[in-house]
């Protein structure tokens, strides 16, 4: 009985010593949403970014999508080309596999870096061409696009204690 009490007393002391040690350790968690980490350059965000100028309307991306998620409508252009009338995808059904991005032969499609979004309506998750359109304020992921890597900020690693990034 005495040795049992000794054992549990020792365990308690060890537990307290461990708690005490952790009190003085550098914190490695972030205070989200006030603090945000910089994500991996190849992050697969919840959206895609479409470069209208590079897109030929070939529909390779739509054919590659395992979810049948990309809808493209084209019309014949004046110079033996296609005009993309509609480019739309349902991000609510997207599994962000990146196959559409990998398959695009003209580097016209990218995964985005966004990860925050909520919606009351299922229909709001359908992204029309205007929402997908590449604009300078949209950050594109370097996933399957290594040329973009040098222009993207370095990923924040918790282990380095660098959690100061407010905005990605
Ligand atoms: S990321 Fe995958 S699921 Fe989403 S649209 Fe592209 S191919 Fe389809
Ligand atoms: S594969 Fe690329 S070029 Fe072809 S329709 Fe899709 S985004 Fe446009």
XYZ file of C-alpha atoms and ligand atoms in Angstrom:
184
model
C 0.000 0.000 0.000
C 2.773 2.400 0.966
C 4.671 1.675 -2.239
C 1.462 2.329 -4.260
C 1.095 5.743 -2.604
C 4.767 6.439 -3.236
C 4.274 5.509 -6.884
C 1.254 7.776 -7.415
C 2.982 10.632 -5.528
C 5.992 10.304 -7.818
C 3.733 10.315 -10.873
C 2.044 13.486 -9.645
C 5.385 15.198 -9.124
C 6.554 14.176 -12.578
C 3.333 15.540 -14.096
C 3.714 18.832 -12.252
C 7.342 19.120 -13.300
C 6.357 18.617 -16.943
C 3.578 21.226 -16.671
C 6.028 23.657 -15.084
C 8.569 23.113 -17.866
C 5.920 23.853 -20.524
C 4.975 27.114 -18.807
C 8.233 28.674 -19.965
C 8.381 27.206 -23.461
C 7.943 29.393 -26.508
C 4.373 29.190 -27.769
C 4.061 27.543 -31.181
C 0.365 27.978 -31.813
C -1.175 30.908 -33.692
C -4.028 33.149 -32.639
C -6.186 32.622 -35.717
C -7.805 34.654 -37.262
C -5.701 37.553 -35.942
C -2.540 35.682 -36.907
C -2.261 33.728 -40.105
C 0.454 31.485 -41.413
C 1.924 31.799 -44.863
C 0.995 28.639 -46.656
C 3.039 26.296 -48.768
C 3.774 27.677 -52.223
C 2.057 24.610 -53.643
C -1.024 24.941 -51.473
C -4.279 23.723 -53.003
C -6.829 26.336 -52.030
C -10.577 26.120 -52.283
C -10.803 27.908 -55.582
C -9.245 27.967 -59.011
C -7.906 30.876 -61.015
C -8.518 31.060 -64.730
C -6.413 33.116 -67.144
C -8.757 34.157 -69.923
C -5.908 35.439 -72.105
C -4.154 32.065 -72.166
C -7.213 29.848 -72.429
C -7.946 28.440 -75.873
C -11.199 26.743 -74.887
C -9.747 23.307 -75.641
C -11.716 21.800 -72.704
C -8.890 19.426 -71.711
C -9.392 20.536 -68.093
C -13.100 19.656 -68.205
C -12.336 16.209 -69.648
C -9.740 15.574 -66.921
C -12.014 16.411 -64.011
C -13.089 13.238 -62.188
C -16.078 15.112 -60.790
C -17.332 16.388 -64.148
C -17.161 19.734 -62.470
C -16.043 22.161 -65.156
C -18.505 23.556 -67.649
C -17.146 25.223 -70.775
C -19.126 26.667 -73.658
C -17.265 28.007 -76.677
C -18.201 29.590 -79.957
C -16.191 29.828 -83.135
C -13.948 32.878 -83.303
C -12.965 34.900 -86.365
C -9.413 33.566 -86.634
C -9.822 29.803 -86.597
C -10.037 29.864 -82.812
C -12.615 29.507 -80.067
C -14.175 32.173 -77.924
C -14.902 30.980 -74.381
C -18.474 32.019 -73.659
C -18.815 30.174 -70.373
C -16.241 28.828 -67.933
C -17.760 27.695 -64.680
C -17.095 25.223 -61.918
C -18.868 24.083 -58.819
C -16.388 24.420 -55.972
C -18.863 22.632 -53.684
C -18.246 19.433 -55.641
C -14.541 20.035 -56.236
C -12.107 17.721 -54.468
C -9.163 20.029 -55.283
C -7.232 17.177 -56.819
C -5.552 19.594 -59.240
C -5.944 17.289 -62.260
C -7.531 20.060 -64.315
C -4.551 22.320 -63.575
C -2.042 19.591 -64.400
C -3.761 18.768 -67.670
C -4.103 22.305 -69.047
C -1.646 22.470 -71.962
C -1.586 26.285 -71.998
C -0.937 27.114 -68.321
C -4.266 28.879 -68.176
C -5.614 27.299 -65.015
C -4.218 27.500 -61.479
C -5.198 26.482 -58.007
C -5.760 29.428 -55.687
C -4.334 30.135 -52.230
C -7.589 31.002 -50.463
C -8.922 28.862 -47.639
C -11.548 30.954 -45.872
C -15.101 30.883 -47.108
C -18.563 30.191 -45.811
C -21.921 30.313 -47.482
C -25.561 29.862 -46.578
C -26.504 28.775 -50.077
C -25.182 25.809 -51.988
C -25.515 27.789 -55.223
C -22.996 30.393 -54.014
C -20.292 27.762 -54.356
C -20.710 27.699 -58.121
C -17.950 29.915 -59.498
C -18.695 31.705 -62.746
C -15.981 32.952 -65.084
C -16.003 36.372 -63.428
C -15.207 34.826 -60.053
C -12.518 32.589 -61.529
C -10.909 35.274 -63.648
C -7.256 36.000 -62.931
C -6.682 39.517 -61.589
C -3.442 40.896 -60.107
C -4.869 40.779 -56.563
C -5.488 37.010 -56.770
C -2.677 34.832 -55.558
C -2.094 31.723 -57.640
C -0.620 28.566 -56.184
C 2.560 27.143 -57.677
C 0.971 23.680 -57.622
C 1.921 22.169 -61.014
C 3.221 25.646 -61.944
C 6.799 25.730 -60.578
C 7.563 28.948 -62.489
C 5.414 30.820 -59.957
C 7.414 29.645 -56.938
C 10.057 32.419 -56.877
C 7.328 35.071 -56.734
C 5.525 33.567 -53.753
C 6.306 34.282 -50.082
C 8.179 31.701 -48.063
C 6.022 29.305 -46.063
C 5.744 30.014 -42.343
C 6.846 27.080 -40.230
C 5.553 26.875 -36.672
C 8.714 25.142 -35.527
C 10.691 28.284 -36.415
C 8.399 30.351 -34.241
C 7.603 32.698 -37.116
C 3.887 33.307 -36.713
C 3.777 36.993 -37.420
C 2.157 36.894 -40.853
C -1.076 38.852 -40.723
C -1.889 38.629 -44.390
C -0.862 36.037 -46.917
S -9.467 20.309 -58.854
Fe -10.115 18.210 -59.434
S -12.256 18.085 -58.864
Fe -11.732 20.250 -58.826
S -12.339 21.022 -60.853
Fe -10.162 20.419 -60.984
S -10.126 18.283 -61.680
Fe -12.215 18.776 -60.976
S -7.380 23.071 -70.500
Fe -6.595 25.143 -70.177
S -6.683 26.098 -72.194
Fe -7.999 24.276 -72.270
S -10.063 25.052 -71.733
Fe -9.113 24.360 -69.837
S -8.162 26.228 -68.979
Fe -8.596 26.635 -71.128
